mmCIF file of C-alpha atoms in Angstrom:
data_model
loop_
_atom_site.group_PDB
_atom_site.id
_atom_site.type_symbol
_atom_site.label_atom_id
_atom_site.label_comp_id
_atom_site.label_asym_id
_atom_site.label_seq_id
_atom_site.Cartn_x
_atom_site.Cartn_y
_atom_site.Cartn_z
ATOM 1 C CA UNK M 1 0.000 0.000 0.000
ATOM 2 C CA UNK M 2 1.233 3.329 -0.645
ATOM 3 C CA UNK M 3 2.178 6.098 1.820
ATOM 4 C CA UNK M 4 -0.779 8.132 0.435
ATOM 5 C CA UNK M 5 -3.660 5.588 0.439
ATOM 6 C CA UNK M 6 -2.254 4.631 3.900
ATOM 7 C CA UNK M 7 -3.352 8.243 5.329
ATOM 8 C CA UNK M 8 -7.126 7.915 3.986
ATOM 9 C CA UNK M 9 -8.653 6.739 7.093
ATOM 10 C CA UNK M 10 -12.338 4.966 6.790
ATOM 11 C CA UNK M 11 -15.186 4.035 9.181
ATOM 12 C CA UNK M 12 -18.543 2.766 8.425
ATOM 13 C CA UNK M 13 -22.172 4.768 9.073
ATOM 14 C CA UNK M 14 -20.583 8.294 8.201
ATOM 15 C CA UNK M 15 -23.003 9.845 5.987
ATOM 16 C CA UNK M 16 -22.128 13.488 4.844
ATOM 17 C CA UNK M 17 -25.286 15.686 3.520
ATOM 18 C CA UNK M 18 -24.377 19.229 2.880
ATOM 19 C CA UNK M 19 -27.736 20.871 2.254
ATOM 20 C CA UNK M 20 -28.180 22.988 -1.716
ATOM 21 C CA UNK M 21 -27.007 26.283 -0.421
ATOM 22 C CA UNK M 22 -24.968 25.427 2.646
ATOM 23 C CA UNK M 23 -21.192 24.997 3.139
ATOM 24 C CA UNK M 24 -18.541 27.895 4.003
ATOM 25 C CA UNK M 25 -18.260 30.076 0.814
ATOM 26 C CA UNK M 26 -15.366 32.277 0.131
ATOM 27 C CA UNK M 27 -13.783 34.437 -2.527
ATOM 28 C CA UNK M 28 -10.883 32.912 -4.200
ATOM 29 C CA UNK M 29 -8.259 35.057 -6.751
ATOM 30 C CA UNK M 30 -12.181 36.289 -8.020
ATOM 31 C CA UNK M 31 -14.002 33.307 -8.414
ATOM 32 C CA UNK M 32 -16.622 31.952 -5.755
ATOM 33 C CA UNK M 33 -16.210 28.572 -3.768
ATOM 34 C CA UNK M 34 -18.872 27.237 -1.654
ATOM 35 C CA UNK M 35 -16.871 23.648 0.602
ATOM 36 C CA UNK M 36 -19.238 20.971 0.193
ATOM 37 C CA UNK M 37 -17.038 18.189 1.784
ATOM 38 C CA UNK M 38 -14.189 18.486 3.413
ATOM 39 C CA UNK M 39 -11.208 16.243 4.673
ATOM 40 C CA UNK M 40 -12.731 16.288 8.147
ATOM 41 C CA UNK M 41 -15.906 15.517 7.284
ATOM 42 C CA UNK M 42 -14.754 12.644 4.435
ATOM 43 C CA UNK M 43 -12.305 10.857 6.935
ATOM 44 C CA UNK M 44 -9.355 12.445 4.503
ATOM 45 C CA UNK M 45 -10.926 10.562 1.710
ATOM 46 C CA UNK M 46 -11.456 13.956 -0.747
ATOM 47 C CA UNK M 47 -13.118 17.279 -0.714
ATOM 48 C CA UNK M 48 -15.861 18.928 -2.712
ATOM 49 C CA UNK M 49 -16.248 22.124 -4.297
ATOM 50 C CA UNK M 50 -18.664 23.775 -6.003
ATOM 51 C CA UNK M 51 -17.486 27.008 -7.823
ATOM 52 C CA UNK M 52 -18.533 30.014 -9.833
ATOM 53 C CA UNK M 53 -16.245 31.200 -12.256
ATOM 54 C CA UNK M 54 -17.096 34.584 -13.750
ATOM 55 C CA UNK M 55 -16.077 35.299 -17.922
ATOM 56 C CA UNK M 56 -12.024 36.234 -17.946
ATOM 57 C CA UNK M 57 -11.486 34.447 -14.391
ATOM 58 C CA UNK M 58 -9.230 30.540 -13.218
ATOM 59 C CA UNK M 59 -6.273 30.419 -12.272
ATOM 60 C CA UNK M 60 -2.917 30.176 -13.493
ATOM 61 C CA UNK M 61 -0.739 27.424 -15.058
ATOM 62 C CA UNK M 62 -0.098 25.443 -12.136
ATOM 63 C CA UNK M 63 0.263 21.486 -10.788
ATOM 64 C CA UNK M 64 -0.431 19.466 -7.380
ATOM 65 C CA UNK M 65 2.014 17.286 -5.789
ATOM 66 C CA UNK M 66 -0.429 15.466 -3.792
ATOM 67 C CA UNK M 67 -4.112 15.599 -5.053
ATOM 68 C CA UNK M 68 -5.861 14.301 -8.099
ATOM 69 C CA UNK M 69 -8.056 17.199 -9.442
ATOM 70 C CA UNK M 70 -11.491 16.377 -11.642
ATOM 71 C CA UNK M 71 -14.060 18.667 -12.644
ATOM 72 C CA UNK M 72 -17.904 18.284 -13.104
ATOM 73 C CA UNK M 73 -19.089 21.394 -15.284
ATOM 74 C CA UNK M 74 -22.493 22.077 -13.871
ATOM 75 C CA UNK M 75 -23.345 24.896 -16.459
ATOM 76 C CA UNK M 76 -21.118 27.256 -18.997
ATOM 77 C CA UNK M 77 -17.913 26.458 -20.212
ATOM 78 C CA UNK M 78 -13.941 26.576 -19.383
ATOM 79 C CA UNK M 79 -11.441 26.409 -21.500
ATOM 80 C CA UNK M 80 -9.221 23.888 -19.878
ATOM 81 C CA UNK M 81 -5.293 22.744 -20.189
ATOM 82 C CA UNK M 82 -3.963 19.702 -19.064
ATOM 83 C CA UNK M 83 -0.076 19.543 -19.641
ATOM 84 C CA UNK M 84 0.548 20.899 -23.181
ATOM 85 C CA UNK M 85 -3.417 19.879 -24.671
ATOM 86 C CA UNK M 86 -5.806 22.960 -24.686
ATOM 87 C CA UNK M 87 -9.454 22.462 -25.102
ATOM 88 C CA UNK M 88 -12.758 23.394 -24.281
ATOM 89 C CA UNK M 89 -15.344 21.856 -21.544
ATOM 90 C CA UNK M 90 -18.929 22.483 -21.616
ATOM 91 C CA UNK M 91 -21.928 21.672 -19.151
ATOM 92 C CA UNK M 92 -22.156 18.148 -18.806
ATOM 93 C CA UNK M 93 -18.169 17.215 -19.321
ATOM 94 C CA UNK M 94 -16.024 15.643 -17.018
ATOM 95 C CA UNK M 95 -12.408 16.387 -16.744
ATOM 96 C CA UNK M 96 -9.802 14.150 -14.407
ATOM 97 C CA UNK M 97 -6.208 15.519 -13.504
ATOM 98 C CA UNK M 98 -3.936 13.628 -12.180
ATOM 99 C CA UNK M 99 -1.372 14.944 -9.521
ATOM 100 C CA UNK M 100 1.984 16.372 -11.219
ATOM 101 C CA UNK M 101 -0.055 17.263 -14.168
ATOM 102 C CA UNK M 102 0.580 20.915 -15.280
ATOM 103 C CA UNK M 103 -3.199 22.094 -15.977
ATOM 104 C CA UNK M 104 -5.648 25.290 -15.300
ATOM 105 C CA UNK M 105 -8.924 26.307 -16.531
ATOM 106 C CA UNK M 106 -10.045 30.391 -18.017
ATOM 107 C CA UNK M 107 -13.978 30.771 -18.416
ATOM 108 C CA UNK M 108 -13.524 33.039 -21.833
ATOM 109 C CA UNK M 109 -17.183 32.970 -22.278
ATOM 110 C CA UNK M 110 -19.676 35.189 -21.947
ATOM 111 C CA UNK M 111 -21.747 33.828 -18.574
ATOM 112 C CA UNK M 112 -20.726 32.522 -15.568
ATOM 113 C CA UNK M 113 -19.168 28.881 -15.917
ATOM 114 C CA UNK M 114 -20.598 26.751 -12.334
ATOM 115 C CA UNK M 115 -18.778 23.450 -11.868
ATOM 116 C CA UNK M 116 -17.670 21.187 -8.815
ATOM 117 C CA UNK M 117 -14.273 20.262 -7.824
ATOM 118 C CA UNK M 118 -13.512 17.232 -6.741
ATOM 119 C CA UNK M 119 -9.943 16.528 -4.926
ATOM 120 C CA UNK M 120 -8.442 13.448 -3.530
ATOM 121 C CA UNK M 121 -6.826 12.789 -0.882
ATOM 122 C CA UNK M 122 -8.652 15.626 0.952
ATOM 123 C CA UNK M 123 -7.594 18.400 2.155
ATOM 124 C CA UNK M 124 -6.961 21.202 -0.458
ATOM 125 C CA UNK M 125 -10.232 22.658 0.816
ATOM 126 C CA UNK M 126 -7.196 23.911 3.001
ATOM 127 C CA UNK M 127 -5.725 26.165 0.702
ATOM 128 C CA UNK M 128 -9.046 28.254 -0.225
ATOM 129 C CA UNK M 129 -9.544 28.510 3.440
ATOM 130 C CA UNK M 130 -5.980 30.605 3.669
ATOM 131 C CA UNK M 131 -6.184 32.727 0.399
ATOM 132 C CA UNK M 132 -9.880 33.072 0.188
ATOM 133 C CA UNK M 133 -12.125 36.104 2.094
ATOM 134 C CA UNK M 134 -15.441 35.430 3.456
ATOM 135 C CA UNK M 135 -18.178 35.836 1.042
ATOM 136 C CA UNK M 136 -20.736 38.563 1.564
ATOM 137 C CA UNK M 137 -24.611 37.930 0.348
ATOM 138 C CA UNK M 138 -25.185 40.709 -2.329
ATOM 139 C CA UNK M 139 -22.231 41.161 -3.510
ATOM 140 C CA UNK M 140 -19.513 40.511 -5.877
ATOM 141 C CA UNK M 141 -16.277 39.554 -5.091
ATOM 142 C CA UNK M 142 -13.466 42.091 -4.533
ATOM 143 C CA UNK M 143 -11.177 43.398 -7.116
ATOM 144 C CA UNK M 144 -8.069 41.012 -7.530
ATOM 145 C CA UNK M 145 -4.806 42.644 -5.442
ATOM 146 C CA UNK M 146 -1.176 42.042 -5.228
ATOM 147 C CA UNK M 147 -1.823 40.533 -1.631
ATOM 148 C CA UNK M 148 -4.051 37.934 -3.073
ATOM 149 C CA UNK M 149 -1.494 36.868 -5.485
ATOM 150 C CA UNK M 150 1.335 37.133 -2.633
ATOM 151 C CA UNK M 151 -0.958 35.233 -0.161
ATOM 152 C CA UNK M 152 -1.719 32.648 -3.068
ATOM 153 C CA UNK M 153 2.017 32.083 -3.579
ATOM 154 C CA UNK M 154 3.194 31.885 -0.085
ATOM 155 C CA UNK M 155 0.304 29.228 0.600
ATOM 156 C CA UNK M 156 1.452 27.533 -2.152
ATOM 157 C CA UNK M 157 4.327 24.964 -1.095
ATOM 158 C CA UNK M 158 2.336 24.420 2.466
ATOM 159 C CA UNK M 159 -0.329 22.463 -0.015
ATOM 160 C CA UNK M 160 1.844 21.390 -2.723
ATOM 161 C CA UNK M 161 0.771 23.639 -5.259
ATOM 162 C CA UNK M 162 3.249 24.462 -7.885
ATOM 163 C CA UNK M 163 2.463 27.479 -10.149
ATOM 164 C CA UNK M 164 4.007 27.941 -13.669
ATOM 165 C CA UNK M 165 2.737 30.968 -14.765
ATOM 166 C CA UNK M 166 3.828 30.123 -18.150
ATOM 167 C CA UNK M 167 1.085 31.246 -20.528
ATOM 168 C CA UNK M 168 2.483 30.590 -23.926
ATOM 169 C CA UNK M 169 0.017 27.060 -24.124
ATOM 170 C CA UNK M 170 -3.051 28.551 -23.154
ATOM 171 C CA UNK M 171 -5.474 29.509 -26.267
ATOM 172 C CA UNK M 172 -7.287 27.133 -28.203
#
């Protein structure tokens, strides 16, 4: 058994239900994030995100050294890359990134792209939790800032995130 399956703990008769609506939601680099499941609550097995991502907004070029990454588009569509391949996902798609893969996605449509994260091992729920700001009912996220970036970067190694910031492989 690997070191990493060997941390996912299990029990039987834990049921998680995170009610439509409910789960701590948070700004992150200008796209929303509601938790749905966290590490805690999943016995380190994954974590759940649902997200709003507004037309010009993802994040950059970057990889995990511990997590798988897939995405469920709910609605809209991102234009996704996943190592040197560019192309586009639409409501309904499914998208699976495996850890050291170099990937992002960019909604550069017109509406609001709404899709679920799913991560495993758990735990990267972490990271939105330390670059993220509380969300406010009403009202739209705040302007990106250099501090965001800065937090986003020093975060970064804690959770394993490596960014590239290379954007020469990013339009279709």
């Amino acid at each position: 058994m690997s070191q990493e399956s060997q941390t996912i703990k299990t029990t039987r008769g834990q049921v998680v239900h995170t009610p439509a609506g409910e789960g701590q939601t948070l700004w992150v680099m200008g796209d929303t994030y509601t938790i749905k499941a966290t590490e805690k609550d999943t016995n380190g097995a994954l974590s759940l995100i649902e997200a709003s991502v507004p037309p010009g907004e993802g994040p950059p070029p970057h990889w995990h050294a511990r997590e798988d990454e897939a995405y469920y588009l709910l609605s809209g569509s991102l234009e996704v890359l996943g190592d040197d391949r560019t192309f586009m996902a639409h409501a309904g798609d499914f998208v699976f990134i495996p850890r050291g893969t170099r990937h992002r996605f960019k909604n550069v449509g017109l509406h609001t792209a709404r899709l679920l994260f799913l991560f495993t091992p758990g735990g990267f729920e972490g990271y939105f939790t330390k670059i993220g700001h509380p969300a406010k009912p009403g009202e739209l996220p705040p302007p990106l800032t250099e501090a965001d970036v800065q937090r986003s970067a020093d975060a970064a190694p804690e959770y394993g995130v490596h960014v590239t910031w290379d954007d020469s492989a990013l339009h279709v």
